[in-house]
Amino acid sequence: MDRIIEFVPLLTLIQEHISKNYAAALTDEDKQKQLIPIINKFLYDTGYSVRGMSKDDLAKKLYSEMAEYSVITPFLNRDDVEEINVNAWNNIVITYTDGRMEHLSEHFYSPQNAEDIIKRLLHLSGEIIDAAKPHAQGHLPGNTRITAMIPPVVDKKIGVCASIRRLHPSSVTREKIIAQGTATEKMVMFLETCLRYGVAMVVAGVTSSGKTTVLNALLNSIPNDKRIYTIETGARELSLVKTDENGNVVNNVVHTLARHSDNEAYDVTQEKLVELSLRFDPDLIVVGEMRDREAADTVEASLTGHTVASTVHATAGPLAHNRIALLCKRKQDVDLNTLLIQTAQAFPIVVYAHKLEDNSRRLMDISECEVTADGKRIYHCLYRYCITKNELHNGRYVIEGHFEQPEIMSEALQRKLMQYGIPQDKLQIFLEKGAD
């Protein structure tokens, strides 16, 4: 006859049993597969069961707690999951790639249980989190980034706070961007044209605004004979290599990844990779995100005639240039106004991506910065999204709006595009107002 017991006390009993008799199965990854038969034997010998669970399901759940990652295990490798947010031991939110958010009904069993599971995840990337170092970040197998905090950085009753973000090499195409209403056909064509004909750009926005997704889709329009050199940190989100039906690579792409080392002398930084990129004769240099001193080298690369595309955590137009200039100042002891002029010249096109309250993503603003002969920066809003309705209805946001083209590009930008070979009929498309 089964002996009914609650799950948490049973978990404690079986952990004590295995620690005493089969300790290696808990600590040695090569031996963890032995846990399932050990668990099954323990359940058979003791007769323990949990109400509402079959023996098989119970064994799997016990295994997940001891060798995997508890309630978040099923979501770690799902292609439709973008982020797992552990706000507290009993508050877990899943964000899906389509923008949906789900509050899990399941949760960890205690603050300590949550902390133990997150520590196990961090161990995969060689990171340790404890009282001496109550915050940590690392990269996990499967292109996943984890950032975590424990007390005293967060309240003890919370246990742990963690963001586990899956970095998907984007499969979003220009067609999907248009179909989802992120931008119009004309806006996408304009940005693709700029990249093809030598006009550098930066896509600005906050985390999860769709910056890299948009950039990836635009870069897939680059002709196959043009050489693209990409630089990212930690995990790769850009996916630009194209193959034919036989699996043969048909375009010309170099993907690189910055690497952190415990010995600083062996670090391979984005800054170093930007420097190396110039030796590979690139037609287009792509820096996944400017976040530190590499911004100065990225700006310099653009100013010396290379076509550069990147992203930055900022908002539209002037604030994006301000952010890049401040990053440049970490490396260059140069007057901020001079850096602002250089940054605007390096990135004349600023695209602002934003996730709205209904979780839809829009290119809210595409601006051109024209730098005059006397150093003034003049911003032209070429395209923007205008919201006409934003209401909360039955617990859901209802947002309506439309794209418009307030201005056309400057004569200076027209000249640059012509110098790089744009046909007149294609240029004329963007000189006629109308976002569609």
Short mmCIF file of C-alpha atoms in Angstrom, two decimals:
data_model
loop_
_atom_site.label_atom_id
_atom_site.label_comp_id
_atom_site.label_asym_id
_atom_site.label_seq_id
_atom_site.Cartn_x
_atom_site.Cartn_y
_atom_site.Cartn_z
CA MET A 1 0.00 0.00 0.00
CA ASP A 2 1.30 3.45 -0.94
CA ARG A 3 2.49 5.79 1.78
CA ILE A 4 1.16 9.25 0.83
CA ILE A 5 3.59 12.09 1.46
CA GLU A 6 3.97 15.72 0.35
CA PHE A 7 6.50 16.35 -2.42
CA VAL A 8 8.94 18.61 -0.53
CA PRO A 9 9.42 16.25 2.46
CA LEU A 10 9.86 13.38 -0.01
CA LEU A 11 12.48 15.38 -1.92
CA THR A 12 14.38 15.97 1.34
CA LEU A 13 14.25 12.27 2.25
CA ILE A 14 15.49 11.06 -1.12
CA GLN A 15 18.26 13.68 -1.26
CA GLU A 16 19.48 12.52 2.14
CA HIS A 17 19.30 8.88 0.98
CA ILE A 18 21.28 9.55 -2.20
CA SER A 19 23.81 11.83 -0.47
CA LYS A 20 24.51 9.05 2.03
CA ASN A 21 24.64 6.12 -0.39
CA TYR A 22 25.22 7.48 -3.91
CA ALA A 23 26.89 10.88 -3.47
CA ALA A 24 28.69 10.75 -6.83
CA ALA A 25 25.38 10.60 -8.68
CA LEU A 26 24.56 14.07 -7.39
CA THR A 27 27.93 15.68 -8.05
CA ASP A 28 29.33 13.87 -11.10
CA GLU A 29 27.54 14.86 -14.32
CA ASP A 30 28.63 11.62 -16.01
CA LYS A 31 26.86 9.61 -13.31
CA GLN A 32 23.66 11.67 -13.02
CA LYS A 33 21.82 9.33 -15.39
CA GLN A 34 22.05 6.74 -12.64
CA LEU A 35 19.67 8.86 -10.56
CA ILE A 36 16.48 7.68 -12.30
CA PRO A 37 16.90 3.97 -11.40
CA ILE A 38 18.04 4.97 -7.90
CA ILE A 39 14.92 7.15 -7.47
CA ASN A 40 12.64 4.41 -8.81
CA LYS A 41 14.15 1.85 -6.43
CA PHE A 42 13.75 4.22 -3.46
CA LEU A 43 10.08 4.80 -4.30
CA TYR A 44 9.50 1.04 -4.72
CA ASP A 45 11.30 0.12 -1.49
CA THR A 46 9.64 2.80 0.63
CA GLY A 47 6.21 2.82 -1.01
CA TYR A 48 6.14 6.62 -0.98
CA SER A 49 3.86 8.42 -3.41
CA VAL A 50 2.48 11.92 -3.88
CA ARG A 51 -1.24 12.37 -4.32
CA GLY A 52 -2.19 13.13 -7.93
CA MET A 53 1.11 11.94 -9.43
CA SER A 54 1.99 8.64 -11.07
CA LYS A 55 5.18 6.87 -10.03
CA ASP A 56 6.76 7.73 -13.39
CA ASP A 57 5.86 11.43 -13.21
CA LEU A 58 7.02 11.58 -9.60
CA ALA A 59 10.40 10.05 -10.48
CA LYS A 60 10.85 12.55 -13.33
CA LYS A 61 9.99 15.48 -11.08
CA LEU A 62 12.37 14.34 -8.36
CA TYR A 63 15.10 13.92 -10.97
CA SER A 64 14.47 17.43 -12.30
CA GLU A 65 14.87 18.89 -8.81
CA MET A 66 18.13 17.08 -8.14
CA ALA A 67 19.86 17.04 -11.53
CA GLU A 68 18.06 19.61 -13.65
CA TYR A 69 16.53 23.00 -12.93
CA SER A 70 13.17 22.41 -11.28
CA VAL A 71 10.10 24.16 -12.73
CA ILE A 72 12.08 26.19 -15.28
CA THR A 73 13.65 23.08 -16.91
CA PRO A 74 10.99 22.71 -19.66
CA PHE A 75 11.47 26.32 -20.79
CA LEU A 76 15.27 26.44 -21.04
CA ASN A 77 15.51 24.92 -24.52
CA ARG A 78 12.22 25.96 -26.07
CA ASP A 79 12.61 27.89 -29.32
CA ASP A 80 9.52 29.98 -28.60
CA VAL A 81 10.83 31.26 -25.24
CA GLU A 82 12.69 34.56 -25.18
CA GLU A 83 13.19 35.14 -21.46
CA ILE A 84 12.62 33.47 -18.10
CA ASN A 85 12.29 36.03 -15.31
CA VAL A 86 12.57 34.73 -11.77
CA ASN A 87 11.30 37.72 -9.80
CA ALA A 88 11.18 35.69 -6.57
CA TRP A 89 11.12 32.04 -5.56
CA ASN A 90 7.33 32.03 -6.00
CA ASN A 91 7.04 34.44 -8.93
CA ILE A 92 8.24 33.27 -12.36
CA VAL A 93 7.30 34.99 -15.62
CA ILE A 94 7.93 33.53 -19.09
CA THR A 95 8.23 35.88 -22.08
CA TYR A 96 7.69 34.25 -25.48
CA THR A 97 9.18 35.31 -28.80
CA ASP A 98 5.78 36.54 -29.99
CA GLY A 99 5.59 38.97 -27.06
CA ARG A 100 3.21 36.95 -24.84
CA MET A 101 3.92 36.86 -21.11
CA GLU A 102 2.88 33.99 -18.83
CA HIS A 103 2.95 33.92 -15.02
CA LEU A 104 3.70 30.31 -14.08
CA SER A 105 1.34 28.69 -11.62
CA GLU A 106 4.26 26.48 -10.52
CA HIS A 107 7.21 27.87 -8.61
CA PHE A 108 10.21 26.83 -6.55
CA TYR A 109 9.56 25.25 -3.17
CA SER A 110 11.34 27.81 -1.03
CA PRO A 111 13.74 30.77 -1.29
CA GLN A 112 16.64 28.38 -0.66
CA ASN A 113 15.44 25.97 -3.35
CA ALA A 114 15.34 28.82 -5.88
CA GLU A 115 18.83 29.95 -4.92
CA ASP A 116 20.20 26.40 -5.22
CA ILE A 117 18.74 25.96 -8.72
CA ILE A 118 20.13 29.27 -9.99
CA LYS A 119 23.54 28.44 -8.50
CA ARG A 120 23.45 25.16 -10.42
CA LEU A 121 22.73 27.05 -13.64
CA LEU A 122 25.51 29.56 -13.05
CA HIS A 123 27.93 26.70 -12.40
CA LEU A 124 27.55 25.72 -16.06
CA SER A 125 29.24 28.97 -17.07
CA GLY A 126 31.89 28.74 -14.36
CA GLU A 127 30.30 31.50 -12.29
CA ILE A 128 29.81 31.48 -8.52
CA ILE A 129 27.23 33.47 -6.56
CA ASP A 130 27.38 33.62 -2.77
CA ALA A 131 27.29 36.03 0.17
CA ALA A 132 30.68 37.44 -0.81
CA LYS A 133 29.57 37.96 -4.42
CA PRO A 134 25.76 38.28 -4.37
CA HIS A 135 25.39 38.98 -8.10
CA ALA A 136 26.71 37.17 -11.16
CA GLN A 137 26.21 36.87 -14.87
CA GLY A 138 27.28 34.25 -17.37
CA HIS A 139 26.48 32.49 -20.62
CA LEU A 140 24.97 29.02 -20.70
CA PRO A 141 24.97 26.35 -23.40
CA GLY A 142 22.30 26.94 -26.02
CA ASN A 143 23.07 30.65 -26.53
CA THR A 144 21.55 31.69 -23.22
CA ARG A 145 22.53 34.59 -20.98
CA ILE A 146 21.87 34.55 -17.22
CA THR A 147 22.06 37.37 -14.69
CA ALA A 148 21.25 36.66 -11.04
CA MET A 149 21.14 38.34 -7.62
CA ILE A 150 20.73 36.90 -4.12
CA PRO A 151 20.49 38.51 -0.65
CA PRO A 152 21.54 41.03 0.50
CA VAL A 153 21.15 42.59 -2.98
CA VAL A 154 17.52 41.37 -2.92
CA ASP A 155 15.29 40.72 0.10
CA LYS A 156 15.93 37.44 1.89
CA LYS A 157 12.28 36.39 1.56
CA ILE A 158 12.63 36.56 -2.25
CA GLY A 159 15.48 34.06 -2.32
CA VAL A 160 16.83 34.93 -5.76
CA CYS A 161 16.13 37.22 -8.68
CA ALA A 162 17.29 36.10 -12.12
CA SER A 163 16.92 36.93 -15.80
CA ILE A 164 17.56 34.00 -18.14
CA ARG A 165 17.47 35.28 -21.72
CA ARG A 166 17.64 32.99 -24.71
CA LEU A 167 19.57 34.65 -27.54
CA HIS A 168 18.03 33.25 -30.69
CA PRO A 169 19.95 33.70 -33.95
CA SER A 170 17.14 35.61 -35.57
CA SER A 171 14.97 33.97 -38.22
CA VAL A 172 12.81 37.08 -38.60
CA THR A 173 12.78 38.23 -42.22
CA ARG A 174 11.98 41.57 -43.80
CA GLU A 175 8.62 40.08 -44.81
CA LYS A 176 7.80 39.25 -41.19
CA ILE A 177 8.83 42.73 -40.04
CA ILE A 178 6.42 44.25 -42.55
CA ALA A 179 3.63 41.73 -41.89
CA GLN A 180 3.86 42.25 -38.11
CA GLY A 181 3.59 46.01 -38.56
CA THR A 182 7.05 46.76 -37.18
CA ALA A 183 7.76 48.94 -40.22
CA THR A 184 6.42 49.60 -43.72
CA GLU A 185 7.84 48.24 -46.96
CA LYS A 186 9.21 51.67 -47.83
CA MET A 187 10.95 52.08 -44.46
CA VAL A 188 12.61 48.67 -44.77
CA MET A 189 13.66 49.45 -48.35
CA PHE A 190 15.18 52.75 -47.21
CA LEU A 191 17.27 51.11 -44.48
CA GLU A 192 18.38 48.27 -46.78
CA THR A 193 19.37 50.86 -49.39
CA CYS A 194 21.44 52.81 -46.86
CA LEU A 195 23.39 49.70 -45.84
CA ARG A 196 23.99 48.63 -49.43
CA TYR A 197 25.15 52.05 -50.58
CA GLY A 198 27.56 52.95 -47.79
CA VAL A 199 25.48 54.83 -45.19
CA ALA A 200 26.24 53.73 -41.62
CA MET A 201 23.44 53.38 -39.11
CA VAL A 202 22.75 52.56 -35.48
CA VAL A 203 19.59 50.90 -34.16
CA ALA A 204 18.72 52.25 -30.71
CA GLY A 205 16.34 50.90 -28.09
CA VAL A 206 16.11 49.22 -24.72
CA THR A 207 16.47 45.50 -23.97
CA SER A 208 13.92 43.36 -25.85
CA SER A 209 12.87 46.20 -28.16
CA GLY A 210 13.85 44.19 -31.25
CA LYS A 211 17.08 46.03 -32.16
CA THR A 212 19.11 42.98 -33.16
CA THR A 213 16.12 41.32 -34.85
CA VAL A 214 15.64 44.35 -37.11
CA LEU A 215 19.36 44.64 -37.84
CA ASN A 216 19.61 40.93 -38.68
CA ALA A 217 16.73 41.16 -41.16
CA LEU A 218 18.21 44.23 -42.84
CA LEU A 219 21.63 42.62 -43.18
CA ASN A 220 20.16 39.64 -44.98
CA SER A 221 19.46 41.99 -47.90
CA ILE A 222 23.18 42.61 -48.49
CA PRO A 223 24.33 41.13 -51.85
CA ASN A 224 26.17 37.84 -51.46
CA ASP A 225 29.43 39.13 -52.93
CA LYS A 226 29.80 41.83 -50.26
CA ARG A 227 31.93 40.83 -47.24
CA ILE A 228 30.24 41.20 -43.83
CA TYR A 229 32.27 41.06 -40.61
CA THR A 230 30.25 40.74 -37.39
CA ILE A 231 31.35 41.27 -33.79
CA GLU A 232 29.33 40.15 -30.77
CA THR A 233 29.90 39.38 -27.08
CA GLY A 234 29.06 36.27 -25.08
CA ALA A 235 26.56 34.69 -27.48
CA ARG A 236 25.72 35.06 -31.16
CA GLU A 237 22.39 36.58 -32.15
CA LEU A 238 23.23 37.54 -35.73
CA SER A 239 22.80 34.73 -38.25
CA LEU A 240 23.85 35.83 -41.73
CA VAL A 241 25.46 32.83 -43.43
CA LYS A 242 23.37 31.71 -46.44
CA THR A 243 23.52 28.31 -48.10
CA ASP A 244 22.10 26.83 -51.29
CA GLU A 245 19.98 23.67 -51.57
CA ASN A 246 23.14 21.57 -51.33
CA GLY A 247 24.35 23.21 -48.13
CA ASN A 248 27.11 25.22 -49.85
CA VAL A 249 27.76 28.71 -48.43
CA VAL A 250 26.84 31.34 -51.02
CA ASN A 251 27.68 34.62 -49.27
CA ASN A 252 30.78 36.15 -47.66
CA VAL A 253 30.44 36.44 -43.87
CA VAL A 254 32.87 36.38 -40.94
CA HIS A 255 31.16 35.95 -37.53
CA THR A 256 33.35 36.74 -34.49
CA LEU A 257 32.71 36.56 -30.75
CA ALA A 258 34.45 38.46 -27.97
CA ARG A 259 35.74 36.21 -25.18
CA HIS A 260 36.29 36.93 -21.51
CA SER A 261 39.14 35.17 -19.71
CA ASP A 262 39.95 34.84 -16.01
CA ASN A 263 43.35 36.23 -17.00
CA GLU A 264 42.75 39.74 -18.35
CA ALA A 265 45.79 39.42 -20.61
CA TYR A 266 43.91 36.76 -22.61
CA ASP A 267 40.67 38.70 -23.01
CA VAL A 268 39.48 39.08 -26.61
CA THR A 269 37.41 42.26 -26.42
CA GLN A 270 35.00 43.81 -28.89
CA GLU A 271 37.47 46.67 -29.06
CA LYS A 272 40.18 44.28 -30.30
CA LEU A 273 37.82 42.61 -32.78
CA VAL A 274 36.85 45.99 -34.28
CA GLU A 275 40.55 46.70 -34.74
CA LEU A 276 41.07 43.28 -36.38
CA SER A 277 38.06 43.73 -38.66
CA LEU A 278 39.88 46.34 -40.72
CA ARG A 279 42.42 43.68 -41.76
CA PHE A 280 39.70 41.53 -43.33
CA ASP A 281 38.75 43.98 -46.08
CA PRO A 282 35.09 44.21 -45.01
CA ASP A 283 32.38 45.88 -47.05
CA LEU A 284 30.26 46.06 -43.91
CA ILE A 285 31.31 45.94 -40.25
CA VAL A 286 28.57 44.97 -37.78
CA VAL A 287 29.09 45.50 -34.06
CA GLY A 288 26.27 43.65 -32.30
CA GLU A 289 26.06 46.24 -29.53
CA MET A 290 28.23 49.19 -28.53
CA ARG A 291 28.54 49.07 -24.76
CA ASP A 292 32.07 50.21 -23.87
CA ARG A 293 35.37 51.45 -25.28
CA GLU A 294 34.84 49.67 -28.61
CA ALA A 295 32.45 52.52 -29.50
CA ALA A 296 35.47 54.75 -30.21
CA ASP A 297 36.96 52.24 -32.67
CA THR A 298 33.56 51.68 -34.25
CA VAL A 299 33.11 55.42 -34.83
CA GLU A 300 36.66 55.65 -36.19
CA ALA A 301 36.01 52.76 -38.60
CA SER A 302 32.97 54.56 -39.98
CA LEU A 303 34.77 57.90 -40.27
CA THR A 304 37.53 56.24 -42.33
CA GLY A 305 35.02 55.21 -44.98
CA HIS A 306 33.79 51.78 -43.85
CA THR A 307 30.08 51.04 -43.77
CA VAL A 308 29.20 50.23 -40.16
CA ALA A 309 25.98 49.03 -38.50
CA SER A 310 25.46 48.55 -34.79
CA THR A 311 22.99 48.80 -31.91
CA VAL A 312 23.05 50.80 -28.69
CA HIS A 313 20.93 51.08 -25.56
CA ALA A 314 19.37 54.51 -26.03
CA THR A 315 16.31 56.23 -27.43
CA ALA A 316 15.87 58.21 -30.62
CA GLY A 317 18.10 60.60 -32.54
CA PRO A 318 20.20 62.95 -30.39
CA LEU A 319 20.10 60.71 -27.29
CA ALA A 320 21.52 57.78 -29.25
CA HIS A 321 24.42 59.94 -30.42
CA ASN A 322 24.90 61.27 -26.88
CA ARG A 323 25.13 57.71 -25.56
CA ILE A 324 27.70 56.68 -28.18
CA ALA A 325 29.76 59.83 -27.55
CA LEU A 326 29.86 59.10 -23.81
CA LEU A 327 31.04 55.56 -24.56
CA CYS A 328 33.76 56.97 -26.81
CA LYS A 329 34.88 59.25 -23.99
CA ARG A 330 35.83 56.17 -21.93
CA LYS A 331 38.72 55.71 -24.36
CA GLN A 332 39.32 59.19 -25.77
CA ASP A 333 40.01 62.29 -23.70
CA VAL A 334 38.24 64.51 -26.20
CA ASP A 335 35.78 67.36 -25.78
CA LEU A 336 32.23 65.95 -25.65
CA ASN A 337 30.95 68.34 -28.34
CA THR A 338 33.69 67.14 -30.71
CA LEU A 339 32.74 63.54 -29.98
CA LEU A 340 29.08 64.33 -30.65
CA ILE A 341 29.95 65.74 -34.08
CA GLN A 342 32.13 62.72 -34.89
CA THR A 343 29.43 60.30 -33.71
CA ALA A 344 26.78 62.03 -35.83
CA GLN A 345 29.07 61.92 -38.86
CA ALA A 346 29.84 58.25 -38.21
CA PHE A 347 26.17 57.26 -37.84
CA PRO A 348 24.02 59.65 -39.89
CA ILE A 349 21.02 57.29 -39.63
CA VAL A 350 19.47 56.48 -36.24
CA VAL A 351 16.66 53.91 -36.01
CA TYR A 352 14.66 53.79 -32.78
CA ALA A 353 13.00 50.42 -32.03
CA HIS A 354 10.50 50.13 -29.20
CA LYS A 355 8.21 47.51 -27.63
CA LEU A 356 4.79 49.00 -26.94
CA GLU A 357 2.53 48.20 -24.00
CA ASP A 358 0.66 45.56 -26.01
CA ASN A 359 4.05 43.84 -26.58
CA SER A 360 4.09 44.72 -30.29
CA ARG A 361 7.35 46.13 -31.66
CA ARG A 362 7.56 49.23 -33.85
CA LEU A 363 10.26 51.33 -35.48
CA MET A 364 9.08 54.49 -33.78
CA ASP A 365 11.53 56.83 -35.50
CA ILE A 366 14.07 56.84 -38.31
CA SER A 367 16.11 60.03 -38.26
CA GLU A 368 18.94 61.46 -40.32
CA CYS A 369 21.48 63.71 -38.62
CA GLU A 370 22.97 66.27 -40.98
CA VAL A 371 26.21 67.86 -39.77
CA THR A 372 26.72 71.31 -41.29
CA ALA A 373 30.08 72.86 -42.21
CA ASP A 374 30.12 74.84 -38.94
CA GLY A 375 29.53 71.70 -36.84
CA LYS A 376 25.81 72.03 -36.15
CA ARG A 377 23.72 68.87 -35.94
CA ILE A 378 20.36 69.04 -37.69
CA TYR A 379 17.99 66.09 -37.22
CA HIS A 380 15.51 65.19 -39.93
CA CYS A 381 12.68 62.83 -38.94
CA LEU A 382 12.32 60.73 -42.08
CA TYR A 383 9.79 58.21 -40.76
CA ARG A 384 7.87 57.82 -37.50
CA TYR A 385 5.04 55.86 -35.93
CA CYS A 386 2.15 57.96 -34.63
CA ILE A 387 -0.09 56.42 -31.96
CA THR A 388 -3.74 57.41 -32.28
CA LYS A 389 -5.19 55.10 -29.61
CA ASN A 390 -3.77 53.49 -26.48
CA GLU A 391 -6.39 52.05 -24.13
CA LEU A 392 -6.58 49.33 -21.51
CA HIS A 393 -9.57 47.13 -22.37
CA ASN A 394 -10.49 44.02 -20.35
CA GLY A 395 -6.97 43.85 -18.98
CA ARG A 396 -5.31 44.13 -22.40
CA TYR A 397 -3.80 47.14 -24.13
CA VAL A 398 -5.34 48.18 -27.42
CA ILE A 399 -2.97 50.33 -29.46
CA GLU A 400 -3.61 51.81 -32.89
CA GLY A 401 -1.46 54.05 -35.01
CA HIS A 402 0.11 54.67 -38.39
CA PHE A 403 3.46 55.43 -40.01
CA GLU A 404 4.21 58.74 -41.69
CA GLN A 405 7.11 60.42 -43.48
CA PRO A 406 7.43 63.98 -42.14
CA GLU A 407 10.62 64.89 -44.04
CA ILE A 408 12.81 63.64 -46.86
CA MET A 409 16.54 63.02 -46.65
CA SER A 410 19.01 65.89 -46.89
CA GLU A 411 20.83 66.80 -50.09
CA ALA A 412 24.06 65.68 -48.40
CA LEU A 413 22.68 62.16 -47.89
CA GLN A 414 21.39 62.10 -51.45
CA ARG A 415 24.89 62.95 -52.73
CA LYS A 416 26.46 60.21 -50.62
CA LEU A 417 24.05 57.59 -51.92
CA MET A 418 24.73 58.70 -55.51
CA GLN A 419 28.49 58.56 -54.92
CA TYR A 420 28.09 54.94 -53.82
CA GLY A 421 26.13 54.06 -56.96
CA ILE A 422 22.40 54.19 -56.22
CA PRO A 423 20.30 54.35 -59.42
CA GLN A 424 18.32 57.56 -59.82
CA ASP A 425 14.97 55.82 -60.05
CA LYS A 426 15.58 54.02 -56.76
CA LEU A 427 16.66 57.25 -55.05
CA GLN A 428 13.53 59.00 -56.30
CA ILE A 429 11.32 56.55 -54.37
CA PHE A 430 12.51 58.04 -51.06
CA LEU A 431 12.18 61.65 -52.19
CA GLU A 432 8.41 61.36 -52.49
CA LYS A 433 6.59 61.64 -49.18
CA GLY A 434 4.38 58.82 -47.99
CA ALA A 435 5.36 56.03 -45.60
CA ASP A 436 3.70 53.23 -47.58
#
